[in-house]
CSV table of C-alpha atoms in Angstrom, one decimal:
chain,number,residue,atom,x,y,z
A,1,UNK,CA,132.9,-51.8,53.5
A,2,UNK,CA,133.9,-52.5,49.9
A,3,UNK,CA,136.9,-51.0,48.4
A,4,UNK,CA,134.9,-48.9,46.0
A,5,UNK,CA,132.7,-47.4,48.8
A,6,UNK,CA,135.9,-46.8,50.9
A,7,UNK,CA,137.5,-44.8,48.2
A,8,UNK,CA,134.4,-42.7,47.6
A,9,UNK,CA,134.2,-42.0,51.4
A,10,UNK,CA,137.8,-41.1,51.6
A,11,UNK,CA,137.3,-38.5,48.8
A,12,UNK,CA,134.0,-37.0,49.9
A,13,UNK,CA,134.5,-36.5,53.6
A,14,UNK,CA,137.4,-34.1,53.5
A,15,UNK,CA,135.9,-32.2,50.6
A,16,UNK,CA,132.7,-31.6,52.6
A,17,UNK,CA,134.6,-30.6,55.7
A,18,UNK,CA,137.0,-28.2,53.9
A,19,UNK,CA,134.1,-26.7,51.8
A,20,UNK,CA,132.3,-26.0,55.1
A,21,UNK,CA,135.4,-24.3,56.5
A,22,UNK,CA,135.8,-22.3,53.3
A,23,UNK,CA,132.2,-21.1,53.3
A,24,UNK,CA,132.5,-20.1,57.0
A,25,UNK,CA,135.7,-18.2,56.4
A,26,UNK,CA,134.4,-16.5,53.3
A,27,UNK,CA,131.1,-15.4,55.0
A,28,UNK,CA,133.1,-14.2,58.0
A,29,UNK,CA,135.4,-12.1,55.8
A,30,UNK,CA,132.5,-10.7,53.8
A,31,UNK,CA,130.8,-9.5,57.0
A,32,UNK,CA,134.0,-8.2,58.6
A,33,UNK,CA,133.0,-4.5,58.3
A,34,UNK,CA,129.5,-4.9,59.5
A,35,UNK,CA,128.8,-3.0,62.7
A,36,UNK,CA,126.5,-5.7,64.1
A,37,UNK,CA,127.9,-9.2,63.4
A,38,UNK,CA,126.2,-12.4,64.5
A,39,UNK,CA,127.8,-13.6,67.7
A,40,UNK,CA,128.8,-16.9,66.1
A,41,UNK,CA,131.2,-15.1,63.8
A,42,UNK,CA,132.8,-13.4,66.7
A,43,UNK,CA,133.5,-16.8,68.3
A,44,UNK,CA,134.7,-18.4,65.0
A,45,UNK,CA,138.1,-16.8,64.6
A,46,UNK,CA,140.5,-17.6,61.7
A,47,UNK,CA,142.8,-19.0,64.3
A,48,UNK,CA,140.2,-21.6,65.4
A,49,UNK,CA,139.4,-22.4,61.8
A,50,UNK,CA,143.1,-22.9,61.1
A,51,UNK,CA,143.5,-25.3,64.1
A,52,UNK,CA,140.3,-27.1,62.9
A,53,UNK,CA,141.9,-27.7,59.5
A,54,UNK,CA,145.2,-28.9,61.0
A,55,UNK,CA,143.5,-31.3,63.5
A,56,UNK,CA,141.2,-32.7,60.8
A,57,UNK,CA,144.1,-33.4,58.4
A,58,UNK,CA,146.1,-35.2,61.0
A,59,UNK,CA,143.1,-37.0,62.5
A,60,UNK,CA,141.7,-38.1,59.1
A,61,UNK,CA,145.1,-39.5,58.2
A,62,UNK,CA,145.1,-41.4,61.5
A,63,UNK,CA,141.6,-42.8,60.9
A,64,UNK,CA,142.6,-43.9,57.4
A,65,UNK,CA,145.7,-45.6,58.8
A,66,UNK,CA,143.6,-47.5,61.4
A,67,UNK,CA,141.0,-48.5,58.9
A,68,UNK,CA,143.7,-49.8,56.6
A,69,UNK,CA,145.1,-51.9,59.4
A,70,UNK,CA,141.7,-53.3,60.2
A,71,UNK,CA,141.0,-54.0,56.5
A,72,UNK,CA,144.2,-56.0,56.1
A,73,UNK,CA,143.9,-57.8,59.4
A,74,UNK,CA,140.5,-59.0,58.3
A,75,UNK,CA,142.1,-61.6,56.1
A,76,UNK,CA,143.1,-62.3,52.5
A,77,UNK,CA,146.4,-61.1,51.0
A,78,UNK,CA,146.3,-58.0,53.1
A,79,UNK,CA,146.9,-60.0,56.2
A,80,UNK,CA,150.3,-61.1,54.9
A,81,UNK,CA,151.4,-57.4,54.5
A,82,UNK,CA,151.0,-56.9,58.3
A,83,UNK,CA,153.9,-59.3,58.9
A,84,UNK,CA,156.3,-58.1,56.3
A,85,UNK,CA,159.3,-55.9,56.7
A,86,UNK,CA,161.1,-54.0,54.0
A,87,UNK,CA,164.4,-55.3,52.6
A,88,UNK,CA,167.5,-53.1,53.2
A,89,UNK,CA,168.3,-53.7,49.5
A,90,UNK,CA,165.5,-51.3,48.4
A,91,UNK,CA,166.9,-47.9,47.2
A,92,UNK,CA,164.8,-45.9,49.6
A,93,UNK,CA,166.7,-43.6,52.0
A,94,UNK,CA,164.0,-43.7,54.6
A,95,UNK,CA,164.5,-47.4,55.1
A,96,UNK,CA,168.2,-47.0,55.8
A,97,UNK,CA,167.6,-44.0,58.2
A,98,UNK,CA,165.1,-45.9,60.3
A,99,UNK,CA,165.9,-49.7,59.8
A,100,UNK,CA,164.4,-50.7,63.2
A,101,UNK,CA,161.0,-49.4,62.0
A,102,UNK,CA,160.8,-50.5,58.4
A,103,UNK,CA,162.5,-53.9,58.8
A,104,UNK,CA,160.1,-54.8,61.6
A,105,UNK,CA,157.1,-57.0,61.1
A,106,UNK,CA,154.9,-53.9,60.5
A,107,UNK,CA,157.5,-52.3,58.3
A,108,UNK,CA,155.6,-52.7,55.0
A,109,UNK,CA,152.3,-51.4,56.6
A,110,UNK,CA,154.1,-48.4,58.1
A,111,UNK,CA,155.7,-47.5,54.8
A,112,UNK,CA,152.5,-48.0,52.9
A,113,UNK,CA,150.5,-45.8,55.4
A,114,UNK,CA,153.2,-43.0,55.3
A,115,UNK,CA,153.2,-43.0,51.5
A,116,UNK,CA,149.4,-43.3,51.1
A,117,UNK,CA,147.9,-41.3,53.9
A,118,UNK,CA,150.6,-39.2,55.6
A,119,UNK,CA,152.9,-37.8,52.9
A,120,UNK,CA,150.2,-35.6,51.4
A,121,UNK,CA,149.2,-34.5,54.9
A,122,UNK,CA,152.7,-33.5,55.9
A,123,UNK,CA,153.2,-31.7,52.6
A,124,UNK,CA,149.9,-29.8,52.9
A,125,UNK,CA,150.8,-28.7,56.4
A,126,UNK,CA,154.4,-27.8,55.5
A,127,UNK,CA,153.6,-25.7,52.4
A,128,UNK,CA,150.8,-23.9,54.2
A,129,UNK,CA,153.2,-23.1,57.1
A,130,UNK,CA,155.8,-21.8,54.7
A,131,UNK,CA,153.1,-19.6,52.9
A,132,UNK,CA,152.0,-18.2,56.3
A,133,UNK,CA,155.5,-17.1,57.1
A,134,UNK,CA,155.9,-15.7,53.7
A,135,UNK,CA,152.8,-13.6,54.2
A,136,UNK,CA,154.2,-12.4,57.6
A,137,UNK,CA,157.3,-11.1,55.9
A,138,UNK,CA,155.3,-9.6,53.0
A,139,UNK,CA,153.1,-7.8,55.5
A,140,UNK,CA,156.2,-6.4,57.3
A,141,UNK,CA,157.4,-4.8,54.1
A,142,UNK,CA,154.1,-4.1,52.3
A,143,UNK,CA,151.5,-3.6,55.0
A,144,UNK,CA,149.0,-1.9,52.7
A,145,UNK,CA,148.4,-5.3,51.0
A,146,UNK,CA,146.7,-6.6,54.2
A,147,UNK,CA,143.8,-5.8,56.4
A,148,UNK,CA,143.6,-7.2,59.9
A,149,UNK,CA,143.4,-11.0,59.8
A,150,UNK,CA,144.2,-11.5,56.2
A,151,UNK,CA,147.5,-13.2,56.9
A,152,UNK,CA,145.6,-15.8,58.9
A,153,UNK,CA,143.0,-16.0,56.2
A,154,UNK,CA,145.7,-16.8,53.6
A,155,UNK,CA,147.1,-19.5,55.9
A,156,UNK,CA,143.7,-21.0,56.2
A,157,UNK,CA,143.0,-21.0,52.5
A,158,UNK,CA,146.4,-22.7,51.9
A,159,UNK,CA,145.4,-25.4,54.4
A,160,UNK,CA,142.0,-25.8,52.8
A,161,UNK,CA,143.3,-26.4,49.2
A,162,UNK,CA,146.1,-28.6,50.5
A,163,UNK,CA,148.7,-30.4,48.3
A,164,UNK,CA,148.9,-30.4,45.3
A,165,UNK,CA,146.3,-27.8,44.7
A,166,UNK,CA,148.4,-25.3,46.6
A,167,UNK,CA,150.5,-25.1,43.4
A,168,UNK,CA,147.4,-23.6,41.7
A,169,UNK,CA,146.3,-21.5,44.7
A,170,UNK,CA,149.3,-19.3,44.9
A,171,UNK,CA,149.5,-18.0,41.3
A,172,UNK,CA,145.7,-17.9,41.1
A,173,UNK,CA,145.6,-15.8,44.3
A,174,UNK,CA,148.0,-13.3,42.9
A,175,UNK,CA,146.3,-13.3,39.5
A,176,UNK,CA,143.0,-12.4,41.2
A,177,UNK,CA,144.8,-9.4,42.8
A,178,UNK,CA,144.8,-7.9,39.4
A,179,UNK,CA,141.2,-8.7,38.7
A,180,UNK,CA,139.9,-7.5,42.1
A,181,UNK,CA,142.0,-4.3,41.8
A,182,UNK,CA,140.5,-3.5,38.4
A,183,UNK,CA,137.0,-4.2,39.7
A,184,UNK,CA,137.5,-1.9,42.8
A,185,UNK,CA,139.0,0.8,40.6
A,186,UNK,CA,136.1,0.8,38.2
A,187,UNK,CA,133.2,0.5,40.6
A,188,UNK,CA,134.6,1.9,43.8
A,189,UNK,CA,137.3,4.3,42.6
A,190,UNK,CA,139.8,2.6,45.0
A,191,UNK,CA,143.4,2.4,43.8
A,192,UNK,CA,144.5,-0.4,46.0
A,193,UNK,CA,143.2,-3.7,47.1
A,194,UNK,CA,144.2,-6.1,49.9
A,195,UNK,CA,144.7,-9.8,49.6
A,196,UNK,CA,141.6,-11.1,51.3
A,197,UNK,CA,139.3,-11.6,48.3
A,198,UNK,CA,142.1,-12.8,46.0
A,199,UNK,CA,142.9,-15.5,48.6
A,200,UNK,CA,139.3,-16.6,48.8
A,201,UNK,CA,138.8,-16.5,45.0
A,202,UNK,CA,142.1,-18.3,44.4
A,203,UNK,CA,141.2,-21.0,46.9
A,204,UNK,CA,137.8,-21.4,45.4
A,205,UNK,CA,139.2,-21.9,42.0
A,206,UNK,CA,141.9,-24.4,43.1
A,207,UNK,CA,139.6,-26.3,45.4
A,208,UNK,CA,136.7,-26.8,43.0
A,209,UNK,CA,138.6,-26.9,39.7
A,210,UNK,CA,142.0,-28.2,40.7
A,211,UNK,CA,141.2,-31.8,39.5
A,212,UNK,CA,140.6,-30.5,36.0
A,213,UNK,CA,143.3,-27.8,35.9
A,214,UNK,CA,146.2,-29.9,37.2
A,215,UNK,CA,146.3,-32.3,34.2
A,216,UNK,CA,145.4,-29.5,31.8
A,217,UNK,CA,148.4,-27.5,33.0
A,218,UNK,CA,150.5,-30.6,33.2
A,219,UNK,CA,151.0,-30.4,36.9
A,220,UNK,CA,149.7,-33.9,37.7
A,221,UNK,CA,153.3,-35.0,38.3
A,222,UNK,CA,153.1,-33.2,41.7
A,223,UNK,CA,150.1,-35.3,42.8
A,224,UNK,CA,150.7,-37.9,45.5
């Protein structure tokens, strides 16, 4: 597998997976009030989609770590990196916290893998988890903002967009609250809207256009 093909594969596979999750969740939400729903949507709950997203993120990072090890072990300069530890003189706190790991013969490989494959995964899971608990608190004080399952839907959308597009998803989501509220007021004469559609529209915008919007809004510094 050439380096160019590997990078394309790394980019395409998660986008296809999370786009599929997004479409399933959006269709499920759109059909939530139908009296007769297909049995498949009764089985595919938001909770199961959330766990699918979490397991994929962790599993994909693990697969990339394994492939990187195989690639370096195959020969060339990469093979040298599998037998290099990191020097304690480097100004990296993580090395000093876990010297027995990063000064070992696999120290450089572990540090490289954490930085390249796992840091984004950890950040994505952490910010989505924080957002989920924020939504729980918000529902406790403003329950009219939520229909049943919309807290979990927001959590799922945060996992789907991941880091750093989460930075776009949150403001976009609340911006779409205004647009959806106006739309519902004009066409359905409803004064209030819940957060389901704004979450979906915010995630759609961040997921598909985040690569363009991040540098445009000078947020690329948050990319890893």
